[in-house]
mmCIF file of C-alpha atoms in Angstrom:
data_model
loop_
_atom_site.group_PDB
_atom_site.id
_atom_site.type_symbol
_atom_site.label_atom_id
_atom_site.label_comp_id
_atom_site.label_asym_id
_atom_site.label_seq_id
_atom_site.Cartn_x
_atom_site.Cartn_y
_atom_site.Cartn_z
ATOM 1 C CA MET A 247 7.344 14.179 -0.029
ATOM 2 C CA ALA A 248 7.495 14.285 -3.840
ATOM 3 C CA GLY A 249 9.055 10.848 -3.961
ATOM 4 C CA HIS A 250 6.127 9.346 -2.117
ATOM 5 C CA SER A 251 3.535 11.094 -4.291
ATOM 6 C CA LYS A 252 5.229 9.772 -7.410
ATOM 7 C CA TRP A 253 5.395 6.307 -5.881
ATOM 8 C CA ALA A 254 1.693 6.453 -5.078
ATOM 9 C CA ASN A 255 0.942 7.588 -8.625
ATOM 10 C CA ILE A 256 2.879 4.651 -10.076
ATOM 11 C CA GLN A 257 0.952 2.324 -7.768
ATOM 12 C CA HIS A 258 -2.410 3.708 -8.948
ATOM 13 C CA ARG A 259 -1.433 3.360 -12.592
ATOM 14 C CA LYS A 260 -0.155 -0.155 -12.013
ATOM 15 C CA GLY A 261 -3.407 -1.042 -10.288
ATOM 16 C CA ARG A 262 -5.430 0.078 -13.288
ATOM 17 C CA GLN A 263 -3.153 -1.689 -15.757
ATOM 18 C CA ASP A 264 -2.717 -4.866 -13.759
ATOM 19 C CA ALA A 265 -3.884 -7.775 -15.898
ATOM 20 C CA ALA A 266 -3.381 -10.302 -13.100
ATOM 21 C CA ARG A 267 -6.554 -9.336 -11.263
ATOM 22 C CA SER A 268 -6.870 -12.759 -9.676
ATOM 23 C CA LYS A 269 -3.510 -12.334 -7.922
ATOM 24 C CA LEU A 270 -4.546 -8.908 -6.672
ATOM 25 C CA PHE A 271 -7.894 -10.235 -5.458
ATOM 26 C CA SER A 272 -6.098 -13.096 -3.706
ATOM 27 C CA LYS A 273 -4.067 -10.610 -1.663
ATOM 28 C CA PHE A 274 -7.201 -8.640 -0.759
ATOM 29 C CA SER A 275 -9.034 -11.847 0.200
ATOM 30 C CA LYS A 276 -6.216 -12.844 2.511
ATOM 31 C CA GLU A 277 -6.240 -9.475 4.300
ATOM 32 C CA ILE A 278 -10.048 -9.499 4.578
ATOM 33 C CA THR A 279 -10.056 -13.036 6.017
ATOM 34 C CA VAL A 280 -7.306 -12.198 8.534
ATOM 35 C CA ALA A 281 -9.068 -8.976 9.588
ATOM 36 C CA ALA A 282 -12.408 -10.770 10.009
ATOM 37 C CA LYS A 283 -10.790 -13.603 11.943
ATOM 38 C CA MET A 284 -9.002 -11.219 14.333
ATOM 39 C CA GLY A 285 -12.068 -9.103 15.066
ATOM 40 C CA ASP A 286 -15.774 -8.772 14.365
ATOM 41 C CA PRO A 287 -16.919 -10.084 10.947
ATOM 42 C CA ASP A 288 -19.082 -6.969 10.567
ATOM 43 C CA PRO A 289 -17.038 -4.249 8.776
ATOM 44 C CA ASP A 290 -18.991 -1.527 10.617
ATOM 45 C CA LYS A 291 -17.687 -2.881 13.942
ATOM 46 C CA ASN A 292 -14.168 -3.800 12.765
ATOM 47 C CA PRO A 293 -12.042 -0.870 11.490
ATOM 48 C CA ARG A 294 -9.316 -3.103 9.989
ATOM 49 C CA LEU A 295 -11.908 -5.153 8.099
ATOM 50 C CA ARG A 296 -13.751 -2.029 6.957
ATOM 51 C CA LEU A 297 -10.545 -0.584 5.494
ATOM 52 C CA ALA A 298 -9.619 -3.906 3.867
ATOM 53 C CA VAL A 299 -13.013 -4.148 2.205
ATOM 54 C CA LYS A 300 -12.786 -0.531 1.065
ATOM 55 C CA GLU A 301 -9.378 -1.122 -0.528
ATOM 56 C CA ALA A 302 -10.684 -4.245 -2.287
ATOM 57 C CA LYS A 303 -13.704 -2.358 -3.638
ATOM 58 C CA SER A 304 -11.425 0.422 -4.925
ATOM 59 C CA GLN A 305 -9.875 -2.182 -7.239
ATOM 60 C CA SER A 306 -13.297 -3.446 -8.363
ATOM 61 C CA MET A 307 -13.196 -6.684 -6.384
ATOM 62 C CA PRO A 308 -16.666 -8.309 -6.687
ATOM 63 C CA LYS A 309 -18.908 -8.218 -3.626
ATOM 64 C CA ASP A 310 -19.426 -11.996 -3.656
ATOM 65 C CA VAL A 311 -15.655 -12.554 -3.493
ATOM 66 C CA ILE A 312 -15.422 -10.145 -0.542
ATOM 67 C CA ASP A 313 -18.307 -11.905 1.233
ATOM 68 C CA ARG A 314 -16.686 -15.283 0.617
ATOM 69 C CA ALA A 315 -13.450 -14.116 2.254
ATOM 70 C CA ILE A 316 -15.372 -12.960 5.353
ATOM 71 C CA LYS A 317 -17.372 -16.207 5.534
ATOM 72 C CA LYS A 318 -14.128 -18.173 5.346
ATOM 73 C CA ALA A 319 -13.030 -16.536 8.607
ATOM 74 C CA ILE A 320 -16.428 -17.080 10.250
ATOM 75 C CA GLY A 321 -16.435 -20.743 9.221
ATOM 76 C CA GLY A 322 -13.150 -21.315 11.001
ATOM 77 C CA ASP A 323 -11.517 -22.971 7.995
ATOM 78 C CA ALA A 324 -9.141 -20.088 7.267
ATOM 79 C CA GLU A 325 -5.398 -20.677 7.338
ATOM 80 C CA ASN A 326 -3.383 -19.197 10.191
ATOM 81 C CA TYR A 327 -1.464 -16.309 8.687
ATOM 82 C CA GLU A 328 1.102 -14.213 10.502
ATOM 83 C CA SER A 329 2.156 -10.695 9.604
ATOM 84 C CA ILE A 330 5.862 -10.266 8.913
ATOM 85 C CA ARG A 331 7.796 -7.169 7.865
ATOM 86 C CA TYR A 332 11.050 -7.389 5.920
ATOM 87 C CA GLU A 333 13.400 -4.473 5.401
ATOM 88 C CA GLY A 334 16.334 -3.973 3.095
ATOM 89 C CA TYR A 335 18.008 -1.916 0.414
ATOM 90 C CA GLY A 336 17.342 -2.068 -3.299
ATOM 91 C CA PRO A 337 19.446 -0.698 -6.176
ATOM 92 C CA ASN A 338 21.018 2.734 -5.546
ATOM 93 C CA GLY A 339 20.591 2.308 -1.792
ATOM 94 C CA VAL A 340 16.822 2.818 -1.916
ATOM 95 C CA ALA A 341 15.121 1.682 1.300
ATOM 96 C CA VAL A 342 12.498 -1.036 0.820
ATOM 97 C CA ILE A 343 9.842 -2.273 3.267
ATOM 98 C CA VAL A 344 8.026 -5.513 2.438
ATOM 99 C CA GLU A 345 4.876 -6.508 4.335
ATOM 100 C CA ALA A 346 3.724 -10.113 4.123
ATOM 101 C CA LEU A 347 0.951 -12.370 5.375
ATOM 102 C CA THR A 348 2.205 -15.943 5.405
ATOM 103 C CA ASP A 349 1.418 -19.419 6.660
ATOM 104 C CA ASN A 350 5.056 -20.442 6.130
ATOM 105 C CA ARG A 351 7.615 -18.001 7.512
ATOM 106 C CA ASN A 352 10.629 -19.935 6.165
ATOM 107 C CA ARG A 353 9.281 -20.024 2.602
ATOM 108 C CA THR A 354 8.503 -16.315 2.568
ATOM 109 C CA ALA A 355 11.836 -15.284 4.088
ATOM 110 C CA SER A 356 13.722 -17.410 1.584
ATOM 111 C CA ASN A 357 11.809 -15.986 -1.380
ATOM 112 C CA VAL A 358 12.182 -12.367 -0.252
ATOM 113 C CA ARG A 359 15.913 -12.768 0.460
ATOM 114 C CA SER A 360 16.476 -14.409 -2.918
ATOM 115 C CA THR A 361 14.576 -11.655 -4.738
ATOM 116 C CA PHE A 362 16.627 -8.932 -3.071
ATOM 117 C CA GLY A 363 19.869 -10.747 -3.925
ATOM 118 C CA LYS A 364 18.977 -11.256 -7.595
ATOM 119 C CA SER A 365 17.985 -7.610 -7.967
ATOM 120 C CA GLY A 366 21.185 -6.067 -6.692
ATOM 121 C CA GLY A 367 19.804 -5.343 -3.248
ATOM 122 C CA ASN A 368 20.224 -6.876 0.166
ATOM 123 C CA LEU A 369 17.839 -7.844 2.927
ATOM 124 C CA GLY A 370 18.581 -6.270 6.308
ATOM 125 C CA GLU A 371 17.449 -6.778 9.869
ATOM 126 C CA THR A 372 14.040 -5.612 11.080
ATOM 127 C CA GLY A 373 14.433 -1.910 11.842
ATOM 128 C CA SER A 374 17.296 -1.413 9.396
ATOM 129 C CA VAL A 375 15.298 1.010 7.219
ATOM 130 C CA ALA A 376 11.997 1.590 9.079
ATOM 131 C CA PHE A 377 13.547 4.572 10.884
ATOM 132 C CA MET A 378 13.464 6.398 7.513
ATOM 133 C CA PHE A 379 9.662 6.144 7.405
ATOM 134 C CA ASP A 380 6.693 7.192 9.538
ATOM 135 C CA ARG A 381 3.698 4.867 9.909
ATOM 136 C CA LYS A 382 0.693 6.928 8.806
ATOM 137 C CA GLY A 383 -2.899 6.662 7.682
ATOM 138 C CA GLU A 384 -3.367 7.708 4.048
ATOM 139 C CA ILE A 385 -6.727 8.668 2.543
ATOM 140 C CA TYR A 386 -6.950 9.330 -1.187
ATOM 141 C CA TYR A 387 -9.567 11.408 -3.000
ATOM 142 C CA LYS A 388 -9.802 12.024 -6.740
ATOM 143 C CA PRO A 389 -9.272 15.622 -8.001
ATOM 144 C CA GLU A 390 -13.015 16.161 -8.488
ATOM 145 C CA ALA A 391 -13.622 15.739 -4.751
ATOM 146 C CA GLY A 392 -12.826 19.443 -4.367
ATOM 147 C CA ASP A 393 -10.158 22.106 -4.743
ATOM 148 C CA ALA A 394 -7.054 22.135 -2.551
ATOM 149 C CA ASP A 395 -8.497 24.641 -0.056
ATOM 150 C CA THR A 396 -11.739 22.691 0.385
ATOM 151 C CA ILE A 397 -9.856 19.445 0.974
ATOM 152 C CA MET A 398 -7.399 21.103 3.354
ATOM 153 C CA LEU A 399 -10.180 22.605 5.467
ATOM 154 C CA ALA A 400 -12.051 19.299 5.638
ATOM 155 C CA ALA A 401 -8.835 17.472 6.537
ATOM 156 C CA ILE A 402 -8.020 19.884 9.372
ATOM 157 C CA GLU A 403 -11.536 19.579 10.797
ATOM 158 C CA ALA A 404 -11.307 15.792 10.568
ATOM 159 C CA GLY A 405 -8.075 15.743 12.588
ATOM 160 C CA ALA A 406 -5.626 15.009 9.768
ATOM 161 C CA GLU A 407 -1.972 16.057 9.925
ATOM 162 C CA ASP A 408 -1.077 16.841 6.302
ATOM 163 C CA VAL A 409 -2.488 17.087 2.781
ATOM 164 C CA GLU A 410 -0.789 16.757 -0.614
ATOM 165 C CA SER A 411 -2.898 18.036 -3.499
ATOM 166 C CA SER A 412 -1.909 17.816 -7.172
ATOM 167 C CA GLU A 413 -3.494 17.140 -10.553
ATOM 168 C CA ASP A 414 -3.520 13.464 -9.585
ATOM 169 C CA GLY A 415 -5.755 14.049 -6.584
ATOM 170 C CA HIS A 416 -5.542 14.587 -2.852
ATOM 171 C CA TYR A 417 -3.563 12.510 -0.366
ATOM 172 C CA ILE A 418 -4.543 13.158 3.245
ATOM 173 C CA TYR A 419 -2.331 11.897 6.084
ATOM 174 C CA CYS A 420 -3.069 11.263 9.738
ATOM 175 C CA ALA A 421 -1.662 9.348 12.708
ATOM 176 C CA ASP A 422 -1.870 5.603 12.090
ATOM 177 C CA THR A 423 -4.114 5.130 15.132
ATOM 178 C CA ASP A 424 -6.541 7.826 13.877
ATOM 179 C CA LEU A 425 -7.160 6.402 10.383
ATOM 180 C CA ASN A 426 -10.638 5.018 10.975
ATOM 181 C CA GLU A 427 -11.805 8.119 12.849
ATOM 182 C CA VAL A 428 -10.360 10.595 10.314
ATOM 183 C CA SER A 429 -11.577 8.674 7.260
ATOM 184 C CA THR A 430 -15.089 8.477 8.755
ATOM 185 C CA ALA A 431 -15.107 12.230 9.434
ATOM 186 C CA LEU A 432 -13.869 12.975 5.914
ATOM 187 C CA GLU A 433 -16.531 10.714 4.461
ATOM 188 C CA ALA A 434 -19.196 12.841 6.140
ATOM 189 C CA ALA A 435 -17.666 16.021 4.712
ATOM 190 C CA LEU A 436 -16.451 14.959 1.256
ATOM 191 C CA GLY A 437 -18.172 11.682 0.458
ATOM 192 C CA GLU A 438 -16.519 8.287 0.270
ATOM 193 C CA SER A 439 -12.779 8.283 -0.452
ATOM 194 C CA GLU A 440 -11.133 6.117 -3.099
ATOM 195 C CA THR A 441 -8.819 4.436 -0.591
ATOM 196 C CA ALA A 442 -8.028 4.616 3.122
ATOM 197 C CA LYS A 443 -5.096 2.556 4.360
ATOM 198 C CA LEU A 444 -1.998 2.420 6.527
ATOM 199 C CA VAL A 445 1.226 3.331 4.719
ATOM 200 C CA TRP A 446 4.917 3.845 5.379
ATOM 201 C CA ARG A 447 5.622 7.490 4.545
ATOM 202 C CA PRO A 448 9.299 8.296 3.839
ATOM 203 C CA THR A 449 10.961 10.962 5.964
ATOM 204 C CA THR A 450 14.157 10.844 3.873
ATOM 205 C CA THR A 451 14.433 9.896 0.200
ATOM 206 C CA ALA A 452 17.058 8.278 -2.043
ATOM 207 C CA PRO A 453 17.649 9.780 -5.525
ATOM 208 C CA VAL A 454 17.478 7.500 -8.571
ATOM 209 C CA ASP A 455 18.117 8.002 -12.280
ATOM 210 C CA LEU A 456 16.190 6.212 -15.032
ATOM 211 C CA GLU A 457 18.326 3.076 -14.903
ATOM 212 C CA GLY A 458 18.086 2.976 -11.123
ATOM 213 C CA LEU A 459 14.300 3.427 -11.216
ATOM 214 C CA GLN A 460 13.908 0.630 -13.765
ATOM 215 C CA LYS A 461 16.004 -1.731 -11.635
ATOM 216 C CA LEU A 462 14.042 -0.749 -8.520
ATOM 217 C CA MET A 463 10.675 -1.338 -10.189
ATOM 218 C CA LYS A 464 11.838 -4.741 -11.387
ATOM 219 C CA LEU A 465 12.607 -5.631 -7.760
ATOM 220 C CA VAL A 466 9.234 -4.262 -6.603
ATOM 221 C CA ASP A 467 7.335 -6.115 -9.334
ATOM 222 C CA THR A 468 9.046 -9.413 -8.464
ATOM 223 C CA LEU A 469 8.321 -8.954 -4.755
ATOM 224 C CA GLU A 470 4.672 -8.052 -5.414
ATOM 225 C CA ASP A 471 4.322 -11.124 -7.600
ATOM 226 C CA ASP A 472 4.928 -13.308 -4.534
ATOM 227 C CA ASP A 473 1.625 -14.591 -3.169
ATOM 228 C CA ASP A 474 2.768 -13.978 0.425
ATOM 229 C CA VAL A 475 3.671 -10.311 -0.125
ATOM 230 C CA GLN A 476 0.897 -7.799 0.556
ATOM 231 C CA ASN A 477 2.645 -4.430 0.205
ATOM 232 C CA VAL A 478 5.993 -3.020 -0.911
ATOM 233 C CA THR A 479 7.103 0.533 -0.064
ATOM 234 C CA THR A 480 10.250 2.419 -1.085
ATOM 235 C CA ASN A 481 11.712 5.880 -0.488
ATOM 236 C CA PHE A 482 12.975 6.664 -3.988
ATOM 237 C CA GLU A 483 13.114 10.235 -5.303
ATOM 238 C CA ALA A 484 13.171 10.879 -9.051
ATOM 239 C CA PRO A 485 13.055 14.098 -11.098
ATOM 240 C CA ASP A 486 9.990 14.683 -13.283
ATOM 241 C CA GLU A 487 11.967 13.974 -16.465
ATOM 242 C CA VAL A 488 13.046 10.580 -15.106
ATOM 243 C CA MET A 489 9.450 9.715 -14.184
ATOM 244 C CA ALA A 490 8.282 10.731 -17.657
ATOM 245 C CA ALA A 491 10.990 8.655 -19.342
ATOM 246 C CA PHE A 492 10.150 5.660 -17.139
ATOM 247 C CA GLU A 493 6.449 5.832 -17.972
ATOM 248 C CA GLU A 494 7.219 6.215 -21.679
ATOM 249 C CA ALA A 495 9.393 3.089 -21.585
ATOM 250 C CA GLU A 496 6.734 1.013 -19.809
#
């Protein structure tokens, strides 16, 4: 799963370097409002809301902004968003999954299709690439949370399925339906994690060279810049030297 680890690492770096914090906070607010509207407004009683709040806090979203997003759902003045998943292929045949929350399906579909077309990719039907991914829960801990053996033991006892440990930290995976239960158990054993969220984990990967990776990231950046798009996942695989060259060029 090297491709996914590298993808996750790029995402973490991008999160730290992202100057457009307001856009990021807007996406978090939308997810928090939707989660609160669909269930209990108390994060302790609503797993989806709890995870949304946790993810927002991991990116230093202020508590008052989080509270405002929850109150918006309670007040009944929140927009009606629907979750839509788009699937397609980017440059070099890399599979791309785009998750959106939108109040205008036609606008979002048009924007996503246009972005794929301009970036040398093409939008497919729902299910056209999802078979190359597994839907999993992903819990991330920083390296200082413990050594690989400690994390592995805690993950097994918590009911997780897999662990990837490297100098960048520990990624723990579980069944998508077990995320809240496993993350809670890990919290008791290891302390609070950095993030706990649902992800698409590639089962097959597509190789890219430096040029291909640069084109792919341009597509991803453009998609993520859309206010309706919440998450973008790919299945690229790149050698270490390509990753190093990409980061140097950024």
